[in-house]
Amino acid sequence: MVKKVGFIMMALLLVVLSACSSSGSSDSSKKKTIVMGTSADYPPFENVDTKNGNKIVGFDLDLAKYVADKLGYKLEVQNQDLTV
């Protein structure tokens, strides 16, 4: 009896987990995007490089690019003005 209940519970669990899977298209040419918000006021962690077209550079950005690349995501960085 215990084995039957265990089997039924396992079958229900598999049904529930399969319903949670994503049903979107698996187009590998499109990369998902991670959006990173930062306040680029704290060199060397992140700051705005005005010599190269106002790009945000720094350690935090390099680390975020590395992690996004390893996970297969595209990184989008948004500078947030945190004036209070």
PDB file of C-alpha atoms in Angstrom:
ATOM      1  CA  MET A   1       0.000   0.000   0.000  1.00  0.00           C
ATOM      2  CA  VAL A   2       2.825   2.400   0.864  1.00  0.00           C
ATOM      3  CA  LYS A   3       4.514   1.704  -2.479  1.00  0.00           C
ATOM      4  CA  LYS A   4       1.297   2.544  -4.378  1.00  0.00           C
ATOM      5  CA  VAL A   5       0.879   5.836  -2.529  1.00  0.00           C
ATOM      6  CA  GLY A   6       4.531   6.673  -3.147  1.00  0.00           C
ATOM      7  CA  PHE A   7       4.166   5.876  -6.850  1.00  0.00           C
ATOM      8  CA  ILE A   8       1.034   8.024  -7.154  1.00  0.00           C
ATOM      9  CA  MET A   9       2.705  10.925  -5.339  1.00  0.00           C
ATOM     10  CA  MET A  10       5.736  10.659  -7.629  1.00  0.00           C
ATOM     11  CA  ALA A  11       3.507  10.652 -10.724  1.00  0.00           C
ATOM     12  CA  LEU A  12       1.641  13.737  -9.481  1.00  0.00           C
ATOM     13  CA  LEU A  13       4.910  15.489  -8.755  1.00  0.00           C
ATOM     14  CA  LEU A  14       6.133  14.810 -12.301  1.00  0.00           C
ATOM     15  CA  VAL A  15       2.889  16.198 -13.738  1.00  0.00           C
ATOM     16  CA  VAL A  16       3.169  19.357 -11.641  1.00  0.00           C
ATOM     17  CA  LEU A  17       6.833  19.878 -12.534  1.00  0.00           C
ATOM     18  CA  SER A  18       6.203  19.354 -16.237  1.00  0.00           C
ATOM     19  CA  ALA A  19       3.464  21.984 -16.100  1.00  0.00           C
ATOM     20  CA  CYS A  20       5.982  24.460 -14.688  1.00  0.00           C
ATOM     21  CA  SER A  21       8.341  24.161 -17.625  1.00  0.00           C
ATOM     22  CA  SER A  22       8.525  27.064 -20.058  1.00  0.00           C
ATOM     23  CA  SER A  23       6.632  26.617 -23.279  1.00  0.00           C
ATOM     24  CA  GLY A  24       8.320  29.499 -25.114  1.00  0.00           C
ATOM     25  CA  SER A  25      10.217  29.054 -28.330  1.00  0.00           C
ATOM     26  CA  SER A  26      13.715  27.714 -27.942  1.00  0.00           C
ATOM     27  CA  ASP A  27      15.333  30.012 -30.494  1.00  0.00           C
ATOM     28  CA  SER A  28      19.005  29.905 -29.540  1.00  0.00           C
ATOM     29  CA  SER A  29      19.897  32.892 -31.745  1.00  0.00           C
ATOM     30  CA  LYS A  30      18.052  35.253 -29.384  1.00  0.00           C
ATOM     31  CA  LYS A  31      19.861  35.847 -26.113  1.00  0.00           C
ATOM     32  CA  LYS A  32      17.909  36.737 -23.027  1.00  0.00           C
ATOM     33  CA  THR A  33      18.873  40.045 -21.465  1.00  0.00           C
ATOM     34  CA  ILE A  34      19.887  40.838 -17.907  1.00  0.00           C
ATOM     35  CA  VAL A  35      19.432  44.498 -16.986  1.00  0.00           C
ATOM     36  CA  MET A  36      21.934  45.831 -14.462  1.00  0.00           C
ATOM     37  CA  GLY A  37      21.120  49.113 -12.759  1.00  0.00           C
ATOM     38  CA  THR A  38      24.041  50.986 -11.248  1.00  0.00           C
ATOM     39  CA  SER A  39      25.077  54.383  -9.993  1.00  0.00           C
ATOM     40  CA  ALA A  40      28.339  54.962 -11.836  1.00  0.00           C
ATOM     41  CA  ASP A  41      29.806  57.275  -9.217  1.00  0.00           C
ATOM     42  CA  TYR A  42      32.225  54.978  -7.431  1.00  0.00           C
ATOM     43  CA  PRO A  43      35.533  54.347  -9.235  1.00  0.00           C
ATOM     44  CA  PRO A  44      37.144  51.799  -9.551  1.00  0.00           C
ATOM     45  CA  PHE A  45      33.972  49.750  -9.136  1.00  0.00           C
ATOM     46  CA  GLU A  46      31.973  51.654 -11.756  1.00  0.00           C
ATOM     47  CA  ASN A  47      32.333  55.053 -13.360  1.00  0.00           C
ATOM     48  CA  VAL A  48      31.557  56.839 -16.635  1.00  0.00           C
ATOM     49  CA  ASP A  49      34.442  56.949 -19.113  1.00  0.00           C
ATOM     50  CA  THR A  50      33.929  60.284 -20.905  1.00  0.00           C
ATOM     51  CA  LYS A  51      36.909  59.713 -23.217  1.00  0.00           C
ATOM     52  CA  ASN A  52      35.257  56.698 -24.876  1.00  0.00           C
ATOM     53  CA  GLY A  53      31.695  57.844 -25.527  1.00  0.00           C
ATOM     54  CA  ASN A  54      30.349  57.947 -21.969  1.00  0.00           C
ATOM     55  CA  LYS A  55      30.588  54.185 -21.494  1.00  0.00           C
ATOM     56  CA  ILE A  56      30.297  52.788 -18.005  1.00  0.00           C
ATOM     57  CA  VAL A  57      33.463  50.935 -17.015  1.00  0.00           C
ATOM     58  CA  GLY A  58      34.834  49.325 -13.882  1.00  0.00           C
ATOM     59  CA  PHE A  59      35.243  46.162 -11.857  1.00  0.00           C
ATOM     60  CA  ASP A  60      31.531  45.601 -11.188  1.00  0.00           C
ATOM     61  CA  LEU A  61      30.732  45.909 -14.880  1.00  0.00           C
ATOM     62  CA  ASP A  62      33.518  43.503 -15.845  1.00  0.00           C
ATOM     63  CA  LEU A  63      32.253  40.992 -13.291  1.00  0.00           C
ATOM     64  CA  ALA A  64      28.646  41.344 -14.474  1.00  0.00           C
ATOM     65  CA  LYS A  65      29.708  40.872 -18.117  1.00  0.00           C
ATOM     66  CA  TYR A  66      31.622  37.729 -17.182  1.00  0.00           C
ATOM     67  CA  VAL A  67      28.697  36.225 -15.258  1.00  0.00           C
ATOM     68  CA  ALA A  68      26.180  37.123 -17.985  1.00  0.00           C
ATOM     69  CA  ASP A  69      28.443  35.589 -20.628  1.00  0.00           C
ATOM     70  CA  LYS A  70      28.869  32.368 -18.645  1.00  0.00           C
ATOM     71  CA  LEU A  71      25.096  32.112 -18.174  1.00  0.00           C
ATOM     72  CA  GLY A  72      24.423  32.829 -21.846  1.00  0.00           C
ATOM     73  CA  TYR A  73      22.745  36.202 -21.346  1.00  0.00           C
ATOM     74  CA  LYS A  74      23.229  39.597 -22.915  1.00  0.00           C
ATOM     75  CA  LEU A  75      24.011  42.373 -20.410  1.00  0.00           C
ATOM     76  CA  GLU A  76      22.324  45.760 -20.548  1.00  0.00           C
ATOM     77  CA  VAL A  77      23.639  48.414 -18.147  1.00  0.00           C
ATOM     78  CA  GLN A  78      21.505  51.335 -17.041  1.00  0.00           C
ATOM     79  CA  ASN A  79      23.010  54.205 -15.075  1.00  0.00           C
ATOM     80  CA  GLN A  80      20.716  55.320 -12.256  1.00  0.00           C
ATOM     81  CA  ASP A  81      20.978  58.802 -10.777  1.00  0.00           C
ATOM     82  CA  LEU A  82      20.736  58.318  -7.030  1.00  0.00           C
ATOM     83  CA  THR A  83      20.411  61.885  -5.853  1.00  0.00           C
ATOM     84  CA  VAL A  84      18.436  62.290  -2.663  1.00  0.00           C
TER      85      VAL A  84
END
